[in-house]
Amino acid sequence: MSVVESQIIQGEWTDPERAKVKLGDYASQWVNQRPGLRPRTTELYRWLLRKHIEPRLGGVELGKLTTATIRQWRADLLAAGVSESMTAKAYRLLRAVLNTAVEEDRILQRNPCRVRGADRENPAERPVLSVAQVFDLAGRMPERFRALVLLAAFGSLRWGEVTALRRCDVAEDGSWVRVSRAFVEVRGKGLTVGPPKSRAGVRTVIIPAAVRPEVVKHLDTYVKPDPLALLFTGERDGNALRRPNFNQRTRWTEVVAKMGLKGLHFHDLRHAGNIWASKAGTSTKDLMARMGHDDMRAALIYQRATSDADERIADRLSQLVEEHRRGKGGDDPDDDGALVPAT
């Protein structure tokens, strides 16, 4: 029996003619065949293909792609100054495309994307704002945007979520906000409205009582009585708030620099809120619900990033040691206060 016959019987045979399709053509079709992707994700995939994958690999036949080829492509991107984070995104996209070629279309027998560590991102640590800093930042904003900053932080809301809020999405007493949609900026289409980033993104978030008066004040002052009226709009046209306009109107870059927070992103407000929630002793499930994540990895990252509970344990152990020492009175010359492990 020939090798080909054996592969056919075992269901492992691939037609070498099909493997002659160019990667660029196959990857473009791969994106087109995924209508369920969010517009922003589709835009990102097309940009990664156009910018980082097709220039070097687009003309290569699928069957001629090797791990060595992929490794060199990655090295060339990094040498050209492409960030490690962006290179990892491009690599993961390429791997997903070729996984389909292996598992669904049976064009390849194995995925050549086997470069160890190439899929990992090591983004720089983002600053963690204190409650005082968030209120300071909100106070430096034009009055109509003060509640925007506070809701993003204390409600752990994304930019697209908070700017898509309407009067009907907010309790009259400011006690909760309901997230059911989000604005997304799409190339060639402008601002579009769609579902939140994940399935768990549809949620109701309880707002801390200390912040509710600010929300009520904003509703009374800046929001039209129509239930569908947007909470946050431009000052002149009343249309949905766009990030470039917000940055310009608030002088965001200048303001955060004066606060000693140069490079602070709006998303860092949500990051701060997630950190605060994790410090409150929240369960992983509850933290996921508040953040709007259906993947527990993000929640676990925030929980690992907070050591307050462990510090409280250490403080309590120190108190026990001190109580032990006071009980001994310091009379025993052999007592050095050491803790003896149990046997």
Short mmCIF file of C-alpha atoms in Angstrom, two decimals, residues 35-329:
data_model
loop_
_atom_site.label_atom_id
_atom_site.label_comp_id
_atom_site.label_asym_id
_atom_site.label_seq_id
_atom_site.Cartn_x
_atom_site.Cartn_y
_atom_site.Cartn_z
CA PRO A 35 -19.84 37.58 9.27
CA GLY A 36 -20.31 37.19 13.02
CA LEU A 37 -17.19 39.21 13.81
CA ARG A 38 -17.67 42.61 15.38
CA PRO A 39 -17.01 45.47 12.93
CA ARG A 40 -14.00 46.63 14.92
CA THR A 41 -12.53 43.11 14.91
CA THR A 42 -13.03 42.76 11.16
CA GLU A 43 -11.32 46.11 10.65
CA LEU A 44 -8.40 45.03 12.85
CA TYR A 45 -7.99 41.73 10.99
CA ARG A 46 -8.00 43.41 7.60
CA TRP A 47 -5.49 46.00 8.80
CA LEU A 48 -3.16 43.32 10.20
CA LEU A 49 -3.35 41.39 6.93
CA ARG A 50 -2.73 44.47 4.82
CA LYS A 51 -0.01 45.97 7.01
CA HIS A 52 1.96 43.06 8.45
CA ILE A 53 1.09 39.74 6.80
CA GLU A 54 0.46 40.24 3.07
CA PRO A 55 3.55 42.35 2.28
CA ARG A 56 5.88 39.48 3.23
CA LEU A 57 3.76 36.34 3.08
CA GLY A 58 0.74 37.18 0.92
CA GLY A 59 2.25 35.74 -2.25
CA VAL A 60 3.46 32.49 -0.65
CA GLU A 61 1.53 29.31 -1.38
CA LEU A 62 0.01 27.69 1.70
CA GLY A 63 1.86 24.47 1.02
CA LYS A 64 5.21 26.24 1.01
CA LEU A 65 4.81 27.89 4.40
CA THR A 66 7.18 26.43 6.99
CA THR A 67 7.87 27.14 10.63
CA ALA A 68 11.22 28.59 9.58
CA THR A 69 9.41 30.95 7.19
CA ILE A 70 7.04 32.08 9.94
CA ARG A 71 9.91 32.54 12.39
CA GLN A 72 11.80 34.73 9.91
CA TRP A 73 8.66 36.75 9.12
CA ARG A 74 8.20 37.46 12.82
CA ALA A 75 11.86 38.40 13.25
CA ASP A 76 11.63 40.77 10.28
CA LEU A 77 8.59 42.52 11.79
CA LEU A 78 10.35 43.06 15.10
CA ALA A 79 13.53 44.24 13.34
CA ALA A 80 11.45 46.74 11.37
CA GLY A 81 10.26 48.32 14.62
CA VAL A 82 6.83 46.70 14.89
CA SER A 83 5.98 46.36 18.58
CA GLU A 84 6.01 42.99 20.28
CA SER A 85 2.32 43.40 21.07
CA MET A 86 1.32 44.12 17.46
CA THR A 87 3.55 41.33 16.16
CA ALA A 88 1.84 38.90 18.54
CA LYS A 89 -1.58 39.99 17.27
CA ALA A 90 -0.50 39.41 13.67
CA TYR A 91 0.96 36.01 14.56
CA ARG A 92 -2.24 34.90 16.33
CA LEU A 93 -4.31 35.94 13.32
CA LEU A 94 -2.02 34.03 10.95
CA ARG A 95 -2.20 30.97 13.20
CA ALA A 96 -6.01 31.11 13.28
CA VAL A 97 -6.17 31.36 9.48
CA LEU A 98 -3.85 28.36 9.05
CA ASN A 99 -5.72 26.39 11.72
CA THR A 100 -8.75 26.59 9.45
CA ALA A 101 -6.63 25.39 6.53
CA VAL A 102 -5.64 22.36 8.62
CA GLU A 103 -8.75 21.45 10.59
CA GLU A 104 -11.66 22.51 8.40
CA ASP A 105 -10.46 22.73 4.81
CA ARG A 106 -7.88 19.93 5.00
CA ILE A 107 -5.45 21.88 2.83
CA LEU A 108 -2.49 21.42 5.17
CA GLN A 109 -1.53 18.50 7.38
CA ARG A 110 -0.10 20.68 10.14
CA ASN A 111 0.01 24.34 11.08
CA PRO A 112 3.47 25.87 10.52
CA CYS A 113 2.81 28.50 13.21
CA ARG A 114 4.83 26.75 15.90
CA VAL A 115 7.13 29.54 17.04
CA ARG A 116 7.37 29.29 20.81
CA GLY A 117 6.27 32.45 22.62
CA ALA A 118 5.30 34.28 19.42
CA ASP A 119 1.67 34.60 20.52
CA ARG A 120 2.43 36.32 23.81
CA GLU A 121 2.06 40.01 24.46
CA ASN A 122 3.93 41.83 27.19
CA PRO A 123 2.17 45.18 27.28
CA ALA A 124 3.49 47.89 29.54
CA GLU A 125 1.87 48.12 32.95
CA ARG A 126 -0.93 50.66 32.95
CA PRO A 127 -1.17 53.19 35.81
CA VAL A 128 -3.68 52.46 38.56
CA LEU A 129 -5.53 55.61 39.52
CA SER A 130 -6.59 56.28 43.07
CA VAL A 131 -10.12 57.42 43.94
CA ALA A 132 -8.73 60.88 44.71
CA GLN A 133 -7.06 61.08 41.29
CA VAL A 134 -10.27 60.12 39.49
CA PHE A 135 -12.23 62.84 41.28
CA ASP A 136 -9.42 65.29 40.58
CA LEU A 137 -9.52 64.38 36.89
CA ALA A 138 -13.32 64.65 36.78
CA GLY A 139 -13.07 68.10 38.39
CA ARG A 140 -10.72 69.28 35.64
CA MET A 141 -13.18 68.28 32.91
CA PRO A 142 -15.84 70.59 31.48
CA GLU A 143 -18.89 70.16 33.70
CA ARG A 144 -20.87 68.22 31.07
CA PHE A 145 -18.17 65.51 31.00
CA ARG A 146 -17.61 65.13 34.75
CA ALA A 147 -20.16 62.31 35.09
CA LEU A 148 -18.65 60.59 32.04
CA VAL A 149 -15.33 60.18 33.83
CA LEU A 150 -16.96 59.04 37.07
CA LEU A 151 -19.21 56.46 35.37
CA ALA A 152 -16.32 55.03 33.37
CA ALA A 153 -14.29 54.55 36.55
CA PHE A 154 -16.88 53.58 39.15
CA GLY A 155 -18.98 51.57 36.69
CA SER A 156 -16.03 49.87 34.94
CA LEU A 157 -17.42 50.97 31.59
CA ARG A 158 -15.64 51.00 28.25
CA TRP A 159 -15.61 54.15 26.11
CA GLY A 160 -18.07 52.71 23.60
CA GLU A 161 -20.40 51.58 26.39
CA VAL A 162 -20.51 54.77 28.41
CA THR A 163 -20.95 57.03 25.35
CA ALA A 164 -23.83 54.87 24.08
CA LEU A 165 -25.85 55.22 27.30
CA ARG A 166 -29.31 56.79 26.97
CA ARG A 167 -31.66 58.23 29.57
CA CYS A 168 -33.63 54.95 29.58
CA ASP A 169 -30.41 53.09 30.44
CA VAL A 170 -29.91 54.97 33.72
CA ALA A 171 -31.94 54.86 36.94
CA GLU A 172 -33.55 58.18 37.81
CA ASP A 173 -31.74 58.16 41.15
CA GLY A 174 -28.44 57.22 39.46
CA SER A 175 -28.28 53.89 41.29
CA TRP A 176 -27.61 51.75 38.22
CA VAL A 177 -26.83 51.85 34.52
CA ARG A 178 -27.86 49.22 31.99
CA VAL A 179 -25.34 48.37 29.28
CA SER A 180 -27.01 46.88 26.21
CA ARG A 181 -25.11 48.45 23.32
CA ALA A 182 -21.89 50.22 22.42
CA PHE A 183 -20.59 52.67 19.83
CA VAL A 184 -17.83 51.51 17.52
CA GLU A 185 -15.79 53.64 15.13
CA VAL A 186 -15.52 51.74 11.82
CA ARG A 187 -13.30 52.83 8.94
CA GLY A 188 -15.42 54.10 6.06
CA LYS A 189 -18.66 53.92 8.05
CA GLY A 190 -18.01 56.26 10.93
CA LEU A 191 -19.70 55.74 14.27
CA THR A 192 -21.92 52.65 14.41
CA VAL A 193 -23.95 51.13 17.22
CA GLY A 194 -23.85 47.45 18.06
CA PRO A 195 -23.74 44.99 20.94
CA PRO A 196 -21.12 45.27 23.70
CA LYS A 197 -17.71 43.69 23.20
CA SER A 198 -18.71 40.28 24.59
CA ARG A 199 -21.90 38.38 25.36
CA ALA A 200 -21.42 39.16 29.04
CA GLY A 201 -21.14 42.83 28.12
CA VAL A 202 -24.93 43.15 28.33
CA ARG A 203 -25.31 43.85 32.03
CA THR A 204 -26.66 46.13 34.74
CA VAL A 205 -24.04 47.84 36.87
CA ILE A 206 -24.78 49.21 40.34
CA ILE A 207 -23.26 52.66 40.83
CA PRO A 208 -21.76 53.54 44.26
CA ALA A 209 -24.06 55.74 46.33
CA ALA A 210 -21.35 58.39 46.69
CA VAL A 211 -21.35 58.96 42.92
CA ARG A 212 -25.10 58.89 42.27
CA PRO A 213 -25.73 62.60 42.96
CA GLU A 214 -23.31 63.46 40.14
CA VAL A 215 -25.26 61.20 37.77
CA VAL A 216 -28.60 62.73 38.77
CA LYS A 217 -27.20 66.25 38.38
CA HIS A 218 -26.01 65.38 34.88
CA LEU A 219 -29.39 63.93 33.93
CA ASP A 220 -31.18 67.08 35.13
CA THR A 221 -28.75 69.48 33.48
CA TYR A 222 -27.58 67.99 30.20
CA VAL A 223 -29.91 65.18 29.09
CA LYS A 224 -33.11 65.71 27.14
CA PRO A 225 -36.34 64.21 28.57
CA ASP A 226 -36.71 61.76 25.66
CA PRO A 227 -36.01 58.22 27.00
CA LEU A 228 -33.76 57.59 23.98
CA ALA A 229 -31.74 60.77 24.48
CA LEU A 230 -28.00 60.15 24.77
CA LEU A 231 -26.38 60.89 28.12
CA PHE A 232 -23.26 62.38 26.60
CA THR A 233 -23.20 64.43 23.41
CA GLY A 234 -21.26 67.18 21.75
CA GLU A 235 -22.05 70.66 22.99
CA ARG A 236 -23.10 72.12 19.64
CA ASP A 237 -24.72 69.40 17.54
CA GLY A 238 -26.12 67.13 20.22
CA ASN A 239 -24.80 64.10 18.34
CA ALA A 240 -22.99 61.11 19.77
CA LEU A 241 -19.69 61.94 21.40
CA ARG A 242 -16.63 60.93 19.42
CA ARG A 243 -13.30 60.35 21.06
CA PRO A 244 -11.24 62.90 19.06
CA ASN A 245 -13.80 65.60 19.86
CA PHE A 246 -13.81 64.62 23.52
CA ASN A 247 -10.01 64.72 23.70
CA GLN A 248 -9.91 68.12 22.04
CA ARG A 249 -12.73 69.63 24.08
CA THR A 250 -11.36 68.42 27.42
CA ARG A 251 -7.67 68.99 26.49
CA TRP A 252 -7.17 65.48 27.79
CA THR A 253 -3.47 65.16 26.94
CA GLU A 254 -2.63 68.47 28.59
CA VAL A 255 -4.79 67.86 31.65
CA VAL A 256 -3.41 64.41 32.50
CA ALA A 257 0.14 65.64 31.95
CA LYS A 258 -0.42 68.44 34.47
CA MET A 259 -1.65 65.84 36.94
CA GLY A 260 1.60 63.92 36.55
CA LEU A 261 -0.19 61.19 34.58
CA LYS A 262 1.29 61.74 31.14
CA GLY A 263 0.12 59.10 28.68
CA LEU A 264 -3.00 58.19 30.68
CA HIS A 265 -5.66 56.58 28.47
CA PHE A 266 -9.40 56.91 28.94
CA HIS A 267 -9.52 53.11 29.26
CA ASP A 268 -7.35 53.42 32.38
CA LEU A 269 -10.47 54.67 34.18
CA ARG A 270 -12.14 51.28 33.63
CA HIS A 271 -8.88 49.62 34.63
CA ALA A 272 -8.96 51.51 37.93
CA GLY A 273 -12.58 50.53 38.55
CA ASN A 274 -11.76 46.88 37.97
CA ILE A 275 -8.88 47.06 40.42
CA TRP A 276 -11.08 48.68 43.07
CA ALA A 277 -13.77 46.02 42.59
CA SER A 278 -11.23 43.21 42.95
CA LYS A 279 -9.96 44.77 46.19
CA ALA A 280 -13.47 44.69 47.62
CA GLY A 281 -13.22 40.92 48.04
CA THR A 282 -15.39 40.26 45.00
CA SER A 283 -15.73 36.68 43.76
CA THR A 284 -14.38 35.86 40.30
CA LYS A 285 -17.92 35.32 38.99
CA ASP A 286 -19.18 38.65 40.34
CA LEU A 287 -16.13 40.50 39.06
CA MET A 288 -16.64 39.00 35.60
CA ALA A 289 -20.26 40.15 35.63
CA ARG A 290 -19.37 43.72 36.61
CA MET A 291 -16.56 43.94 34.05
CA GLY A 292 -18.69 42.44 31.29
CA HIS A 293 -16.30 39.56 30.58
CA ASP A 294 -17.31 36.02 29.67
CA ASP A 295 -13.73 34.80 30.04
CA MET A 296 -12.49 34.45 33.62
CA ARG A 297 -8.84 35.08 32.69
CA ALA A 298 -9.24 38.86 32.84
CA ALA A 299 -10.96 38.70 36.23
CA LEU A 300 -8.25 36.41 37.58
CA ILE A 301 -5.58 38.83 36.41
CA TYR A 302 -7.19 41.64 38.40
CA GLN A 303 -7.60 39.45 41.44
CA ARG A 304 -3.97 38.38 41.33
CA ALA A 305 -2.95 42.01 40.95
CA THR A 306 -4.42 42.93 44.32
CA SER A 307 -2.58 41.86 47.44
CA ASP A 308 -4.66 43.66 50.07
CA ALA A 309 -6.17 40.45 51.45
CA ASP A 310 -2.75 38.85 51.73
CA GLU A 311 -1.45 41.98 53.45
CA ARG A 312 -4.29 41.78 55.97
CA ILE A 313 -3.36 38.17 56.67
CA ALA A 314 0.28 39.14 57.16
CA ASP A 315 -0.76 41.99 59.48
CA ARG A 316 -2.85 39.60 61.55
CA LEU A 317 0.03 37.16 61.82
CA SER A 318 2.24 40.01 62.99
CA GLN A 319 -0.31 40.84 65.66
CA LEU A 320 -0.23 37.22 66.84
CA VAL A 321 3.55 37.37 67.08
CA GLU A 322 3.40 40.61 69.08
CA GLU A 323 0.76 39.16 71.39
CA HIS A 324 2.97 36.10 71.86
CA ARG A 325 5.95 38.27 72.71
CA ARG A 326 3.98 40.42 75.15
CA GLY A 327 2.67 37.29 76.83
CA LYS A 328 6.22 36.04 77.32
CA GLY A 329 7.14 39.41 78.72
#
